[in-house]
mmCIF file of N, CA and C in Angstrom:
data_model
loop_
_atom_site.group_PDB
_atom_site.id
_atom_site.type_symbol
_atom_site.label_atom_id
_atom_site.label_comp_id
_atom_site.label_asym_id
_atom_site.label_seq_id
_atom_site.Cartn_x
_atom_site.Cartn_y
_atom_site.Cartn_z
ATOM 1 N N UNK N 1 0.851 -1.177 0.000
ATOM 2 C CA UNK N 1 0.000 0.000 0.000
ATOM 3 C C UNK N 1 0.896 1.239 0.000
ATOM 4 N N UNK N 2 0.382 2.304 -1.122
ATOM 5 C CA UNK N 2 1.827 3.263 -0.753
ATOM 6 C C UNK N 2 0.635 4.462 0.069
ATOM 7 N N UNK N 3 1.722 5.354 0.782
ATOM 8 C CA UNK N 3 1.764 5.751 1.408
ATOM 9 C C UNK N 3 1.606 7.622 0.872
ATOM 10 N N UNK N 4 2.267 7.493 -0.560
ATOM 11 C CA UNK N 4 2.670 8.669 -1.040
ATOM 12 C C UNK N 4 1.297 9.893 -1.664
ATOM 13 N N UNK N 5 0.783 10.631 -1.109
ATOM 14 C CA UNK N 5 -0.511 11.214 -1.813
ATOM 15 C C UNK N 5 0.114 11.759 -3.265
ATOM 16 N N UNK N 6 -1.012 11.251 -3.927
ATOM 17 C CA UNK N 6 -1.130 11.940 -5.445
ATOM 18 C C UNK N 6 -2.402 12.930 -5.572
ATOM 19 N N UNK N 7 -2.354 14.143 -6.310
ATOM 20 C CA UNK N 7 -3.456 14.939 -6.711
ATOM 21 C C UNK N 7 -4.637 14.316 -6.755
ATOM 22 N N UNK N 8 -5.251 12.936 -6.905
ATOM 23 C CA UNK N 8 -6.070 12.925 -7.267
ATOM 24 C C UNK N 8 -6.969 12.469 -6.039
ATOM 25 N N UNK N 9 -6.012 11.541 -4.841
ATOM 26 C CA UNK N 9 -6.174 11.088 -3.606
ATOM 27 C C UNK N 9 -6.673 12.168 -2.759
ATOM 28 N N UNK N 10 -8.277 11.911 -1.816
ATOM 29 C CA UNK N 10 -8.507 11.930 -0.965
ATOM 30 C C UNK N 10 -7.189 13.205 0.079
ATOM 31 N N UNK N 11 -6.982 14.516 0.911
ATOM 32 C CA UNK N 11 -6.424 13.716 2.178
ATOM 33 C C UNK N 11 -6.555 13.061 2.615
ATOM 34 N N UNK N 12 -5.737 12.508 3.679
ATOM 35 C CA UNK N 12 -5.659 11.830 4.775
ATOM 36 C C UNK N 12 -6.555 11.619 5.803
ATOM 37 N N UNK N 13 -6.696 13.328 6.633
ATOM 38 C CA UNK N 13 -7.617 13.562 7.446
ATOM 39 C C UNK N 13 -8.321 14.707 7.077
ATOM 40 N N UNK N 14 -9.476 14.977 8.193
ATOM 41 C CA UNK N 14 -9.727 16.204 8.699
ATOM 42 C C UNK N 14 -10.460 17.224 8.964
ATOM 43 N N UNK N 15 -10.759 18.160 9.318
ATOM 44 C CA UNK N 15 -10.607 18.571 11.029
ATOM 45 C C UNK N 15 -12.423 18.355 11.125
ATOM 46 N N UNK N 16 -12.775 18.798 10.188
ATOM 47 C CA UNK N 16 -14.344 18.649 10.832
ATOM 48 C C UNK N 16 -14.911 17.026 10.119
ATOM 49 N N UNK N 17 -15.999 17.093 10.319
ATOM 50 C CA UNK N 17 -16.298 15.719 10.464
ATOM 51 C C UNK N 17 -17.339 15.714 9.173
ATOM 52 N N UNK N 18 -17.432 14.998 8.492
ATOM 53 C CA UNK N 18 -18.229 15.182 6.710
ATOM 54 C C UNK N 18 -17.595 14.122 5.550
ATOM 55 N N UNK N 19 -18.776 14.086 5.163
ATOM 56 C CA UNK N 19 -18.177 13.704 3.834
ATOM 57 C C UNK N 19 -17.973 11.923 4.227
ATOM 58 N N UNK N 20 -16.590 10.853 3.644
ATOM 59 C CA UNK N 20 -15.672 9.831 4.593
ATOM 60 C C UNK N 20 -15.455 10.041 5.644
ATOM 61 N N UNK N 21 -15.204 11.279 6.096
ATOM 62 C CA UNK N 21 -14.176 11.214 7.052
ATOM 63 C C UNK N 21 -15.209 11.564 8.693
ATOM 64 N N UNK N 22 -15.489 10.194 9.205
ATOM 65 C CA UNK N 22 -15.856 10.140 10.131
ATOM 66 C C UNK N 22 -15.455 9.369 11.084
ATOM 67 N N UNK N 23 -14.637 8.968 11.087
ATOM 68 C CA UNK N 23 -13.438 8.362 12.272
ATOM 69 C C UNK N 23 -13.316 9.574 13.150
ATOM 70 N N UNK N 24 -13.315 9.489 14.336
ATOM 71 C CA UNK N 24 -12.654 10.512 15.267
ATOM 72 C C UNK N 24 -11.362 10.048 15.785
ATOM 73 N N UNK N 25 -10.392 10.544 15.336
ATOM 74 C CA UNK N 25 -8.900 10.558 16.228
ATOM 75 C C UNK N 25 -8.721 11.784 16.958
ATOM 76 N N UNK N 26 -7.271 11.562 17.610
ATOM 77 C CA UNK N 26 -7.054 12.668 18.253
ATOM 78 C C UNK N 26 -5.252 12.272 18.114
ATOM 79 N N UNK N 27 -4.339 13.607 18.198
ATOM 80 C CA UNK N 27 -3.379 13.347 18.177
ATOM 81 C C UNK N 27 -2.156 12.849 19.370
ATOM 82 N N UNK N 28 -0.877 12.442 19.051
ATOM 83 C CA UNK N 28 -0.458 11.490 20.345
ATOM 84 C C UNK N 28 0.036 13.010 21.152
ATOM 85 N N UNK N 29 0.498 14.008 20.743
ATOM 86 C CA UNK N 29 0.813 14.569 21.929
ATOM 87 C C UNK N 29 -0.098 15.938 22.812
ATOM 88 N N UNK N 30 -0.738 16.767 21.608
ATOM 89 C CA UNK N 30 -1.492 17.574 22.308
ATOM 90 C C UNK N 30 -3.386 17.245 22.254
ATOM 91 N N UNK N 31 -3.429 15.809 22.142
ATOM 92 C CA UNK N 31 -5.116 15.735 21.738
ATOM 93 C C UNK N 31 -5.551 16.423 20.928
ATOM 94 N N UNK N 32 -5.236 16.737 20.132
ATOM 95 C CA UNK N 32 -6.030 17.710 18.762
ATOM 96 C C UNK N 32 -6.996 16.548 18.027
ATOM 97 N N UNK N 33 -8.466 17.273 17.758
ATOM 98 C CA UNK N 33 -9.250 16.140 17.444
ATOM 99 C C UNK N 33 -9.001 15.997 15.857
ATOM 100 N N UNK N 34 -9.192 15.342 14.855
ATOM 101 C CA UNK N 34 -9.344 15.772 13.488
ATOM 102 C C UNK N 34 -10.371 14.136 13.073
ATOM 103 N N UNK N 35 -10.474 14.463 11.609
ATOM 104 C CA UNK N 35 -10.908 12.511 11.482
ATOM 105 C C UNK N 35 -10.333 12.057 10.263
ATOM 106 N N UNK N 36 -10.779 10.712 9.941
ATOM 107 C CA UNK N 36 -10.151 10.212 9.216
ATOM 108 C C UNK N 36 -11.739 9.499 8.431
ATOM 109 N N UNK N 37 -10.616 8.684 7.619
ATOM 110 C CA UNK N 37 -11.583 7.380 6.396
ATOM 111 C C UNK N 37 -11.957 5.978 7.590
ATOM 112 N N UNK N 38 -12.811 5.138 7.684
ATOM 113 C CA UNK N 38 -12.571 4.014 7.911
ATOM 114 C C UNK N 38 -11.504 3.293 7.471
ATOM 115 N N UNK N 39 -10.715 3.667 6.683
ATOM 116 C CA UNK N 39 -9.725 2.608 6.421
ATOM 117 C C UNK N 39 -8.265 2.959 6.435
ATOM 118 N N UNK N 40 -8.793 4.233 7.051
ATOM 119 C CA UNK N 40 -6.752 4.929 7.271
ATOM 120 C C UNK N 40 -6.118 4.045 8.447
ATOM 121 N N UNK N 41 -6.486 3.539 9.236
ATOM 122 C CA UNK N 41 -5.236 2.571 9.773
ATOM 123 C C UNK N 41 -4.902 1.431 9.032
ATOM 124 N N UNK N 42 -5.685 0.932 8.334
ATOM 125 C CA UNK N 42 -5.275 0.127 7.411
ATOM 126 C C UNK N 42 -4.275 0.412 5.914
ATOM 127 N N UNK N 43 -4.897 1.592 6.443
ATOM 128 C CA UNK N 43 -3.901 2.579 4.733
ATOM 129 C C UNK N 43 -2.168 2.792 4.813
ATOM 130 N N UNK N 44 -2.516 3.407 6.010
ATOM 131 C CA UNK N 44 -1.365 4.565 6.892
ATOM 132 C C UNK N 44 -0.465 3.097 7.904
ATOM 133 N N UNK N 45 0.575 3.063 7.722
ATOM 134 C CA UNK N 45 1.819 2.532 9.333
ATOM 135 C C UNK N 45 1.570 3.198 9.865
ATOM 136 N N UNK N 46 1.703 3.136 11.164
ATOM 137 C CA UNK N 46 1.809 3.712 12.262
ATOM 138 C C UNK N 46 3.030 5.020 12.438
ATOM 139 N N UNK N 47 4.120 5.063 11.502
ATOM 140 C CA UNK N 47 4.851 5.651 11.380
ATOM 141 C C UNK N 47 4.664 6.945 10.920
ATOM 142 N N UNK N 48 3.582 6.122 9.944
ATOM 143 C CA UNK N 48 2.832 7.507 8.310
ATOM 144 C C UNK N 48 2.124 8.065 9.609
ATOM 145 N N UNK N 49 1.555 7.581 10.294
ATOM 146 C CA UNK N 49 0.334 8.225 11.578
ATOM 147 C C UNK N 49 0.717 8.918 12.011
ATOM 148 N N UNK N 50 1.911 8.727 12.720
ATOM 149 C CA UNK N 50 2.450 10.094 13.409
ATOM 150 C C UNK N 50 3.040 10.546 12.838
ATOM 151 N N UNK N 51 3.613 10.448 11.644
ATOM 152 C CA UNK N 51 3.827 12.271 10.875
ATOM 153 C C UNK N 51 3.094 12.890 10.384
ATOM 154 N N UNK N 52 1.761 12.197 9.976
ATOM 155 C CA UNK N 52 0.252 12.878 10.257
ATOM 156 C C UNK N 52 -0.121 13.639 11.268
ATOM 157 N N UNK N 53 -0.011 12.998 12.538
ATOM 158 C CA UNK N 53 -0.116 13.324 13.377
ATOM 159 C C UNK N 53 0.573 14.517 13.713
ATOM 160 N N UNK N 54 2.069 14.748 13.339
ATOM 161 C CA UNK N 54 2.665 15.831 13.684
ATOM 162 C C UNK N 54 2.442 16.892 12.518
ATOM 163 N N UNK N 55 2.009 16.734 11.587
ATOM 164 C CA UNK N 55 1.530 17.792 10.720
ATOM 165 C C UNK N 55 0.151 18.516 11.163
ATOM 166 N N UNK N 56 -0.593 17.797 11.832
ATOM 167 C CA UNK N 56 -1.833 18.415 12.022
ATOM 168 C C UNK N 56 -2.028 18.966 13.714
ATOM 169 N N UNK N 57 -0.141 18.549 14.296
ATOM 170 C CA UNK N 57 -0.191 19.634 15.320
ATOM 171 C C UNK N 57 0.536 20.882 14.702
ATOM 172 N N UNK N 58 1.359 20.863 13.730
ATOM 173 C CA UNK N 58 1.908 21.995 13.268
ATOM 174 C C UNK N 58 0.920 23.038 12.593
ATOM 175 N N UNK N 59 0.072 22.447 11.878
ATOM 176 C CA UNK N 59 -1.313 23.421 11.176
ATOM 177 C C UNK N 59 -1.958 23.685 12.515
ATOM 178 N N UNK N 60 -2.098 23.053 13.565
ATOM 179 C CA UNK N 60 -2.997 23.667 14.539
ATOM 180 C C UNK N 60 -2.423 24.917 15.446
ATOM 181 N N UNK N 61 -1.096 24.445 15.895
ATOM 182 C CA UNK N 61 -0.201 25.325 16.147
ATOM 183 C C UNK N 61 -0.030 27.065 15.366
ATOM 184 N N UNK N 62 0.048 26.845 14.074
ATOM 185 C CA UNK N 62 0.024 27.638 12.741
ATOM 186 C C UNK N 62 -1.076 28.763 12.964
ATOM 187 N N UNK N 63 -2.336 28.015 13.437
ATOM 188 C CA UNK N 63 -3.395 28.392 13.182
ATOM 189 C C UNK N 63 -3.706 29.478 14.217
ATOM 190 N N UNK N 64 -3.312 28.630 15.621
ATOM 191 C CA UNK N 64 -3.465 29.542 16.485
ATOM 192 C C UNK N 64 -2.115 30.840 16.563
ATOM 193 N N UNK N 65 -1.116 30.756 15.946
ATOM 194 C CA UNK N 65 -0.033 32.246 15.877
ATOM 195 C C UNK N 65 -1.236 32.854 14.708
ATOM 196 N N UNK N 66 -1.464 32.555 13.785
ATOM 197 C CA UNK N 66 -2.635 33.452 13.129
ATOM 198 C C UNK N 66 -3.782 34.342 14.013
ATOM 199 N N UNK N 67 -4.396 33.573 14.371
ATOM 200 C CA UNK N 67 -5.627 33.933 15.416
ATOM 201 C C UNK N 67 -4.875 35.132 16.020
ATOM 202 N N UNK N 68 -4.107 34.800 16.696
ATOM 203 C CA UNK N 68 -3.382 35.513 17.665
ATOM 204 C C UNK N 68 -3.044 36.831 16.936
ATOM 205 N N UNK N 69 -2.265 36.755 16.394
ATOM 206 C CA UNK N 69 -1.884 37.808 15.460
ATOM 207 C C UNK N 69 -2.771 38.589 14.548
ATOM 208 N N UNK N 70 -4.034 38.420 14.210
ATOM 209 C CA UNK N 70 -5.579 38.924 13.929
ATOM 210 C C UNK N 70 -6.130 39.914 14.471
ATOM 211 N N UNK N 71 -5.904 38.873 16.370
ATOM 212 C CA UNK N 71 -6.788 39.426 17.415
ATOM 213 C C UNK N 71 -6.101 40.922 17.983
ATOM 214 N N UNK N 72 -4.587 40.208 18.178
ATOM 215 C CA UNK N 72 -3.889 41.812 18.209
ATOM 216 C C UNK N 72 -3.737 42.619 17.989
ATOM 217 N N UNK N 73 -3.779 42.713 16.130
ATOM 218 C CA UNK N 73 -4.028 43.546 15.542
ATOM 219 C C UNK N 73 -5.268 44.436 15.464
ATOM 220 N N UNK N 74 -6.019 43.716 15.763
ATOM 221 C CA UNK N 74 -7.533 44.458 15.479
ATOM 222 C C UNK N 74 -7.665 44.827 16.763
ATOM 223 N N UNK N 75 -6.922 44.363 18.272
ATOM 224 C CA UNK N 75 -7.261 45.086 19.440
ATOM 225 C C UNK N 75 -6.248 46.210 19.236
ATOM 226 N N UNK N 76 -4.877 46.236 18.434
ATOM 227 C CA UNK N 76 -4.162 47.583 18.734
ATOM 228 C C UNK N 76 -5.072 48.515 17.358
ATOM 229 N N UNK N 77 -6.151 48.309 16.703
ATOM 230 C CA UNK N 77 -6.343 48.930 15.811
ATOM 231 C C UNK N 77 -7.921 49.760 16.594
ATOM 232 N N UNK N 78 -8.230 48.832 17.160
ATOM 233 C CA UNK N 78 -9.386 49.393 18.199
ATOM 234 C C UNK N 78 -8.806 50.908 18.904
ATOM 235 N N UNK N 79 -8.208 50.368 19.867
ATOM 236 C CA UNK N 79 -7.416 51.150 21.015
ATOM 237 C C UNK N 79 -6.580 52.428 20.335
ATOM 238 N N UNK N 80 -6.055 52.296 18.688
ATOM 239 C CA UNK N 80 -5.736 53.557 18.442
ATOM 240 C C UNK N 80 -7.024 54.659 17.586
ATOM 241 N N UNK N 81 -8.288 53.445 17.232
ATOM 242 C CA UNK N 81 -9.182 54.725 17.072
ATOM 243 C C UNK N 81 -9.917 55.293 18.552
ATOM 244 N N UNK N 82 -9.821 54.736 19.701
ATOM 245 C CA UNK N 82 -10.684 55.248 20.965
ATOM 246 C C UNK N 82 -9.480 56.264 20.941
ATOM 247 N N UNK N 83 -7.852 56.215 20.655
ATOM 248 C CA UNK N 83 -7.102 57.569 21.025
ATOM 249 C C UNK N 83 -7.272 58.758 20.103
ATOM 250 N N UNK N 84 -7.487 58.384 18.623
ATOM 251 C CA UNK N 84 -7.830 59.640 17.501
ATOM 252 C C UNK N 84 -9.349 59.934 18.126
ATOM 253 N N UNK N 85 -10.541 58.790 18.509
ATOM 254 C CA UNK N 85 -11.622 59.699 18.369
ATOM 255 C C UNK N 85 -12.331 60.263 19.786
ATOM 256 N N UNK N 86 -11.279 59.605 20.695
ATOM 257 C CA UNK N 86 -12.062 59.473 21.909
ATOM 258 C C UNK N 86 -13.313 58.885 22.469
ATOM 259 N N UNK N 87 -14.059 57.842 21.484
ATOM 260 C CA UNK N 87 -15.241 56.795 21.449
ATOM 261 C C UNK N 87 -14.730 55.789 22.152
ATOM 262 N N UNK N 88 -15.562 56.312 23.558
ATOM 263 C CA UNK N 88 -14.577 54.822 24.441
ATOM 264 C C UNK N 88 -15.280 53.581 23.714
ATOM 265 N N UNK N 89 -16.360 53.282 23.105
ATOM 266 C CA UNK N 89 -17.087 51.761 22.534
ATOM 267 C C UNK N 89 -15.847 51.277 21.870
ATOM 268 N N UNK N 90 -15.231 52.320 21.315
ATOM 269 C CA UNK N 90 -13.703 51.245 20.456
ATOM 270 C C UNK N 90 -12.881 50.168 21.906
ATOM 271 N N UNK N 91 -12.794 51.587 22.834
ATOM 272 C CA UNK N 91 -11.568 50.754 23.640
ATOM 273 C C UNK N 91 -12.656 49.265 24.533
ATOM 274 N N UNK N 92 -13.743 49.727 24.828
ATOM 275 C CA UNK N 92 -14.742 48.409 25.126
ATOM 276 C C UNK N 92 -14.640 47.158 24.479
ATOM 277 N N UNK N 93 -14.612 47.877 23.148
ATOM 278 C CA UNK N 93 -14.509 46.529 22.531
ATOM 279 C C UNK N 93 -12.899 46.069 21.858
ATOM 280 N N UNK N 94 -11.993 46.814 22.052
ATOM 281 C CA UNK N 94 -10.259 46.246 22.196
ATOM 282 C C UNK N 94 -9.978 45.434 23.509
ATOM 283 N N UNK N 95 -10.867 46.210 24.852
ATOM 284 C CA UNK N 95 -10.900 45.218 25.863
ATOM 285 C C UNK N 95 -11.342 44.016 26.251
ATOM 286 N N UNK N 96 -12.616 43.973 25.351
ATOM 287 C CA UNK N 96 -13.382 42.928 25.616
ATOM 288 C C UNK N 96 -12.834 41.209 23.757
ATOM 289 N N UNK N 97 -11.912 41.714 23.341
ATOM 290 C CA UNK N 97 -11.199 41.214 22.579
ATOM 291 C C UNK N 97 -10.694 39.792 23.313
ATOM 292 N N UNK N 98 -10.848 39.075 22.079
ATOM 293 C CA UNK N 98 -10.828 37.390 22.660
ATOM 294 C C UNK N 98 -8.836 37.092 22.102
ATOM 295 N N UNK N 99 -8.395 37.044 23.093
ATOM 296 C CA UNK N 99 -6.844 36.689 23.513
ATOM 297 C C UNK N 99 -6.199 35.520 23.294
ATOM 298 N N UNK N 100 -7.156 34.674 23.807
ATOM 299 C CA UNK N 100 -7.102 33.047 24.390
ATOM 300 C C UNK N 100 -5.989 32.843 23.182
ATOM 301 N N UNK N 101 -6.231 32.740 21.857
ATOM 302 C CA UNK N 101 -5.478 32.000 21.228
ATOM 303 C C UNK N 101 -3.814 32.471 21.275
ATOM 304 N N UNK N 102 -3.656 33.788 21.720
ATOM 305 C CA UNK N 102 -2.096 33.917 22.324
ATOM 306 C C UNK N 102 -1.580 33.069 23.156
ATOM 307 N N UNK N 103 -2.812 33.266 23.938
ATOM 308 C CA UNK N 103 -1.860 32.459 25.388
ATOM 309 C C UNK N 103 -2.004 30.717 25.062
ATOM 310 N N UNK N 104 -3.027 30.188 24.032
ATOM 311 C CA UNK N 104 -2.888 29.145 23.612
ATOM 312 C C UNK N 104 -1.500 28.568 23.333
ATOM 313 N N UNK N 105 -1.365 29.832 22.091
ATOM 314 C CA UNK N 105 -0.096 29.703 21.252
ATOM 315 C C UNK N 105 0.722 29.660 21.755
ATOM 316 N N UNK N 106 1.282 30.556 23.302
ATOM 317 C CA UNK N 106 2.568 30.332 23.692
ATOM 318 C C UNK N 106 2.744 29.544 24.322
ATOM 319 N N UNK N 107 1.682 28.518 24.735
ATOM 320 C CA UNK N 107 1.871 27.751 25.977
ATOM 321 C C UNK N 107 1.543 25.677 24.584
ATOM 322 N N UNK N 108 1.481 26.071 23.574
ATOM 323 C CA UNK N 108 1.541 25.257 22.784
ATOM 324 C C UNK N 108 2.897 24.683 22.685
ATOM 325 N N UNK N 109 3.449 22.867 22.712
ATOM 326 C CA UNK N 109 4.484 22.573 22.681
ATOM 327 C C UNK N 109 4.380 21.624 21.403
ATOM 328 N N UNK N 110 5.344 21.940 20.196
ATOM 329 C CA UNK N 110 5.061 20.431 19.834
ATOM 330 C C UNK N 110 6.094 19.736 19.967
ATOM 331 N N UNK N 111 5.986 18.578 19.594
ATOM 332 C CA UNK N 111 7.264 17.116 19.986
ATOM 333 C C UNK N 111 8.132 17.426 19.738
ATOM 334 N N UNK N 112 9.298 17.146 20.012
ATOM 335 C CA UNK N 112 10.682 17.538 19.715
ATOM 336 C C UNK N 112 11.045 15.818 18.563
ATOM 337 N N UNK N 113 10.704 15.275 19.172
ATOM 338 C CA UNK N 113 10.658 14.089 17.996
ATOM 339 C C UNK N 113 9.381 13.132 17.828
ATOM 340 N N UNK N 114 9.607 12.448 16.762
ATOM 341 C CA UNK N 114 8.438 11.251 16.089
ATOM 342 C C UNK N 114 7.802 10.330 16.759
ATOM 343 N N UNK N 115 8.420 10.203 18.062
ATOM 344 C CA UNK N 115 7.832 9.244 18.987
ATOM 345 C C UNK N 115 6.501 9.081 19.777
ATOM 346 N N UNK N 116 5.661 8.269 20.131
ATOM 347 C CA UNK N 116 5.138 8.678 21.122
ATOM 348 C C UNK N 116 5.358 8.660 22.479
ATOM 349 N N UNK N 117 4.126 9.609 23.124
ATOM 350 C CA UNK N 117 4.969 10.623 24.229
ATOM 351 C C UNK N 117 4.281 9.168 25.230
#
């Protein structure tokens, strides 16, 4: 069975649930949920799995420095129109600005190697 995706193949996994892909996995080191085919363990070694596996902590990882970097922006973009217009509703809503995925992001580790943990 190869292992190698071609253009015309399916991914692998992923992230929401539709379509094949209704297997629920989760990954070996930070639980990230995503899914699969019924027949990806049969498809995939265990080897192919976890570099699956570590690709879809790196896109998750990815995802959240994005978020992060969005949210910041649009809270330092808030906070400098409440200083040009003096409309505190800007700085209300730079304060009331959803963070989480920073502190996600920095406190996100991924594996240092292929193994499981």
């Amino acid at each position: 069975v190869s292992t190698q995706s071609t253009g015309s193949e399916e991914p692998p996994y992923n992230f929401q649930r539709n379509g094949n892909y209704k297997v629920e996995r989760h990954t070996s080191w930070n639980d990230i949920k995503y899914y699969v085919t019924s027949d990806f363990t049969e498809k995939y070694s265990e080897q192919k799995i976890l570099h699956f596996d570590y690709d879809i902590e790196r896109e998750y990882r990815n995802d959240l420095q994005i978020k992060c970097i969005n949210n910041s922006r649009r809270k330092e973009q808030l906070m400098y129109q409440f200083r040009v217009t003096g409309n505190s509703r800007y700085k209300d809503y730079a304060e009331a600005m959803d963070l989480a995925p920073c502190n996600d992001y920095r406190s996100f580790k991924l594996p240092k190697t292929l193994n499981r943990p």
